[in-house]
N, CA and C atoms as an extended XYZ file, in Angstrom:
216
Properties=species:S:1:pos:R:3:atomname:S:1:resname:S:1:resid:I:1 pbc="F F F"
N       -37.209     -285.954       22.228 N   UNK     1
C       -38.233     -286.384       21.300 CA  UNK     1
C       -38.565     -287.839       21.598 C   UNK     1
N       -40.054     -288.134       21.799 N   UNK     2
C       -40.635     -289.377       22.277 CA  UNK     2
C       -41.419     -289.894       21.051 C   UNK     2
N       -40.932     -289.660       19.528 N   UNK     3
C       -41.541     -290.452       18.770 CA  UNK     3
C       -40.931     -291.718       18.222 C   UNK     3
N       -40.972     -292.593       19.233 N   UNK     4
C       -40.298     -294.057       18.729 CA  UNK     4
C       -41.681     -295.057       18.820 C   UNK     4
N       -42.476     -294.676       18.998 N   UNK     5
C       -43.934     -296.105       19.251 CA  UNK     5
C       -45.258     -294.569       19.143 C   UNK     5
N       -46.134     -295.157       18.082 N   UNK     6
C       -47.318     -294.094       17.658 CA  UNK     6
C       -48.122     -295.521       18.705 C   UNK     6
N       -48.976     -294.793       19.316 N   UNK     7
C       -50.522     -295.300       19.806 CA  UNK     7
C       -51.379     -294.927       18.789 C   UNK     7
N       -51.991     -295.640       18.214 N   UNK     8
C       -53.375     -295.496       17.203 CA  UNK     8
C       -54.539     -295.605       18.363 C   UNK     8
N       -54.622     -296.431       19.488 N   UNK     9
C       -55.872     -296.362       20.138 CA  UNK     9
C       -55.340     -297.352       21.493 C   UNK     9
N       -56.372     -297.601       22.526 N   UNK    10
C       -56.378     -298.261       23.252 CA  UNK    10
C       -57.952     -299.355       23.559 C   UNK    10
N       -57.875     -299.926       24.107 N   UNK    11
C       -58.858     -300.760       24.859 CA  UNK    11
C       -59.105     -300.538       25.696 C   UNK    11
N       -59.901     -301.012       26.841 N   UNK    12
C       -60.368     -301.863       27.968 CA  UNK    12
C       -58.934     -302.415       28.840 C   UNK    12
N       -58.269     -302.902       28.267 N   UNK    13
C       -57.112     -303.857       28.490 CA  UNK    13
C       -55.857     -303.643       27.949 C   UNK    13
N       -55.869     -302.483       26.599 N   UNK    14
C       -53.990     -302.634       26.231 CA  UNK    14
C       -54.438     -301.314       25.647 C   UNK    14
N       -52.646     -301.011       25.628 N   UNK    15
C       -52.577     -299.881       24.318 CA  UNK    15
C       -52.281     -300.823       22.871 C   UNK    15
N       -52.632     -299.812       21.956 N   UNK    16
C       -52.722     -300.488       20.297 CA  UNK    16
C       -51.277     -300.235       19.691 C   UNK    16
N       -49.940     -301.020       19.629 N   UNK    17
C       -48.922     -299.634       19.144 CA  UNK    17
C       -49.572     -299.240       17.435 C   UNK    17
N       -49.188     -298.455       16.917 N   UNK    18
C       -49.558     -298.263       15.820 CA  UNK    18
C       -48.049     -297.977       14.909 C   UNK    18
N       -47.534     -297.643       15.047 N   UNK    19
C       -46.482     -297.666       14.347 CA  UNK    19
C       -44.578     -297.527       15.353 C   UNK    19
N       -43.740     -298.527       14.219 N   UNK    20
C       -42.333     -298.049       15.136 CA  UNK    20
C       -41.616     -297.246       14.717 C   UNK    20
N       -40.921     -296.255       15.239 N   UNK    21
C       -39.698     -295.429       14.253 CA  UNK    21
C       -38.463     -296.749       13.858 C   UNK    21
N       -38.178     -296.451       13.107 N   UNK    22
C       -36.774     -296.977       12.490 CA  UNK    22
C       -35.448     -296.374       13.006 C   UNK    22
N       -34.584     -297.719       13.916 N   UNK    23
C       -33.897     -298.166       14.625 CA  UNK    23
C       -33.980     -297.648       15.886 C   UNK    23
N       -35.126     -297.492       16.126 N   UNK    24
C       -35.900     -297.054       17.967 CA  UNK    24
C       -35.227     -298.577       18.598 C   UNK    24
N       -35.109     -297.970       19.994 N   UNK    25
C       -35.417     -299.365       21.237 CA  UNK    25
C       -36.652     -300.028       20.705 C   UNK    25
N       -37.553     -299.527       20.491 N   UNK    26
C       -39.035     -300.430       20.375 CA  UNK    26
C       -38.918     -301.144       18.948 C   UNK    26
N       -38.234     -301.117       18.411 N   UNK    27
C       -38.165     -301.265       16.636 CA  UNK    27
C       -37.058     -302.637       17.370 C   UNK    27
N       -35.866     -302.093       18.038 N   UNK    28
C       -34.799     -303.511       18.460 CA  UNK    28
C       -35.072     -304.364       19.169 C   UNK    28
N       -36.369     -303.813       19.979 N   UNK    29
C       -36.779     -304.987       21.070 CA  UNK    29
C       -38.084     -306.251       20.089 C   UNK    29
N       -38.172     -305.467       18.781 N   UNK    30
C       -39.334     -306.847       18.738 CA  UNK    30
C       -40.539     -306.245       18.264 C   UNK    30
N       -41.225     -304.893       19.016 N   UNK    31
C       -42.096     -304.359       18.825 CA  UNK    31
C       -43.017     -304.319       17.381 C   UNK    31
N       -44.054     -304.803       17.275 N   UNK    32
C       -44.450     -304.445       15.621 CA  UNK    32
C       -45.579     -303.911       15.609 C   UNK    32
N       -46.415     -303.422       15.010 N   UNK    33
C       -47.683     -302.574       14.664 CA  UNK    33
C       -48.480     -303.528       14.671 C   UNK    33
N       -49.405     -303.040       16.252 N   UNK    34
C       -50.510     -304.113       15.932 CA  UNK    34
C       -50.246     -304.564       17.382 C   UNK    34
N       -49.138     -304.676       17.984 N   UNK    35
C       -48.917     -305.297       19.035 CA  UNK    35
C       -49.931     -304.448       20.324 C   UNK    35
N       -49.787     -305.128       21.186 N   UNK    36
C       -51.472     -304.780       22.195 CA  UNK    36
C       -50.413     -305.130       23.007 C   UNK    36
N       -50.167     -303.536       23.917 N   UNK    37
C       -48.989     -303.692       25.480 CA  UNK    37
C       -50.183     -303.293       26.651 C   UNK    37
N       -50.177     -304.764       27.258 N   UNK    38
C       -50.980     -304.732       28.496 CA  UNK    38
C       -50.851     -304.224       29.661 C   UNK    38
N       -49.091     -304.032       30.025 N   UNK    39
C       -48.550     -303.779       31.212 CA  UNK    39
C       -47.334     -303.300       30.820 C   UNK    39
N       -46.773     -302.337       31.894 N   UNK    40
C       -45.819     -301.271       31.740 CA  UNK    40
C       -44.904     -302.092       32.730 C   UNK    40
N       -43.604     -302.224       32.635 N   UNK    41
C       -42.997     -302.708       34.245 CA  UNK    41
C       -44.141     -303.063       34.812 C   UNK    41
N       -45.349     -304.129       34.950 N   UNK    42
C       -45.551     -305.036       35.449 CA  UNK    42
C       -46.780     -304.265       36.097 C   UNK    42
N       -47.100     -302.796       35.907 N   UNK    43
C       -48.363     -301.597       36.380 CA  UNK    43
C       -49.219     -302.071       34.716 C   UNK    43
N       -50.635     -302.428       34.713 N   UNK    44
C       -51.243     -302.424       33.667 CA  UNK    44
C       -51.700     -301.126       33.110 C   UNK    44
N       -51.471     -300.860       31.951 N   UNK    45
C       -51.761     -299.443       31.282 CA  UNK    45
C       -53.018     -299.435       30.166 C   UNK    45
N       -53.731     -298.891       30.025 N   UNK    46
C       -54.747     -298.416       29.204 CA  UNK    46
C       -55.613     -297.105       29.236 C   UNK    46
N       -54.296     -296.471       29.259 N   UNK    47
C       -54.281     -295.399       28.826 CA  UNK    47
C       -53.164     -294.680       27.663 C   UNK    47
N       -53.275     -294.054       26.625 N   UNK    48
C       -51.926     -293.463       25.909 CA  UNK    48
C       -51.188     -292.633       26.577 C   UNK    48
N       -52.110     -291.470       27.528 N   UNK    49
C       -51.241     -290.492       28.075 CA  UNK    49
C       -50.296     -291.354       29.221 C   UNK    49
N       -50.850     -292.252       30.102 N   UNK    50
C       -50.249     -292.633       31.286 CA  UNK    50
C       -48.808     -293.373       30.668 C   UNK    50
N       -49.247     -294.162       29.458 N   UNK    51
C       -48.110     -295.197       29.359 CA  UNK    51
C       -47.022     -294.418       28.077 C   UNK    51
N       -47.045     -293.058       27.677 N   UNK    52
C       -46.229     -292.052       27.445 CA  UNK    52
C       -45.855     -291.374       28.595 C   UNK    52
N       -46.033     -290.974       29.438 N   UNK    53
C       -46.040     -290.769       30.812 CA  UNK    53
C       -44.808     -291.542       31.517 C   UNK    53
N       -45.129     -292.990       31.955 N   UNK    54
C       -44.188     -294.067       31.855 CA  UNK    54
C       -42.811     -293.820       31.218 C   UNK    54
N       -43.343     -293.743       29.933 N   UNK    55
C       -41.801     -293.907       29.190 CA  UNK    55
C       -41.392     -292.839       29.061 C   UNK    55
N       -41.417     -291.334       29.345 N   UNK    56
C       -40.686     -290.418       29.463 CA  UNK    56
C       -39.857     -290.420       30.797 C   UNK    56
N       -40.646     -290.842       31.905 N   UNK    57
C       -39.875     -290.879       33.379 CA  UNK    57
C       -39.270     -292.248       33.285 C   UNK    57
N       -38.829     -293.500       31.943 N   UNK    58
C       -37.951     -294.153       32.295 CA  UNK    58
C       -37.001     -294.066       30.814 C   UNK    58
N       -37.391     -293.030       30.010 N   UNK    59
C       -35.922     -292.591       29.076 CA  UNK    59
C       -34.592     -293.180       29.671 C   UNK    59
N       -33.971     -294.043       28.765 N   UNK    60
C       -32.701     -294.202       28.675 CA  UNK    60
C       -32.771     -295.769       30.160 C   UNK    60
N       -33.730     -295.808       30.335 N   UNK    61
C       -33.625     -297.024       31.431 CA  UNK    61
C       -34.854     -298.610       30.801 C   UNK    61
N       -34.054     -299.984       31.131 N   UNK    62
C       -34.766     -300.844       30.735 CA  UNK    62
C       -35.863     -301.102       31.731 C   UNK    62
N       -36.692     -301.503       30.294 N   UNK    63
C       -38.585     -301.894       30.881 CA  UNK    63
C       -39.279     -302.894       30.334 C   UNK    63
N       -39.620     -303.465       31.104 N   UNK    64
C       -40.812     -304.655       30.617 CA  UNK    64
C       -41.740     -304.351       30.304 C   UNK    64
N       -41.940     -304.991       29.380 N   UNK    65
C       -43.547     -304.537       28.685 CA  UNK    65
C       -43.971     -305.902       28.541 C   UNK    65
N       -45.504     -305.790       28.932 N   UNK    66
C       -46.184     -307.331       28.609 CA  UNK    66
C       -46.866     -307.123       27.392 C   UNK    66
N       -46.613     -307.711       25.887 N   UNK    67
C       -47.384     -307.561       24.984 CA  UNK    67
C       -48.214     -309.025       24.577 C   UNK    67
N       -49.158     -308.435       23.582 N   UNK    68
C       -49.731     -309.878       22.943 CA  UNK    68
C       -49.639     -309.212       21.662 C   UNK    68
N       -49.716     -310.459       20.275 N   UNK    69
C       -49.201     -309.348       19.365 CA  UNK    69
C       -50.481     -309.688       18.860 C   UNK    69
N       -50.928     -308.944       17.536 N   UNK    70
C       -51.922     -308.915       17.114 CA  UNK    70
C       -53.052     -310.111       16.855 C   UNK    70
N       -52.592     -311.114       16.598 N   UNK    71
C       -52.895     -312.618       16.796 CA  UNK    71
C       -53.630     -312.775       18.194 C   UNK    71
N       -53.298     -312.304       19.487 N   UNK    72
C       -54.001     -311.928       20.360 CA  UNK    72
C       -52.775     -313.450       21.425 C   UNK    72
């Protein structure tokens, strides 16, 4: 089960997270609603499917994510 980070939408330039599960990796790393992830391991994503995609083929392994948080 891959519901630890909801996408509400994307851009041009980032995914939107939209919501975190409670006590997810994404919930311990910082992550908050609203945050805009530009880059996956350092590949830029703007897409939902690709950058779910991503994080199923790196389950259980650490990843960089470039965010900006809602503030921009």
């Amino acid at each position: 089960d891959y519901k630890f980070v909801g996408v509400n939408q994307t851009t041009d330039t980032a995914i939107i997270v939209g919501n975190i599960a409670e006590g997810s990796p994404a919930q311990q790393s910082g992550l908050t609603e609203g945050d805009r992830i530009t880059a996956f391991n350092g590949s830029v994503v703007t897409d939902a499917d690709q950058f779910v995609s991503e994080i199923k083929a790196n389950a259980g392994k650490e990843v960089k994510l470039t965010i900006t948080d809602i503030q921009g």
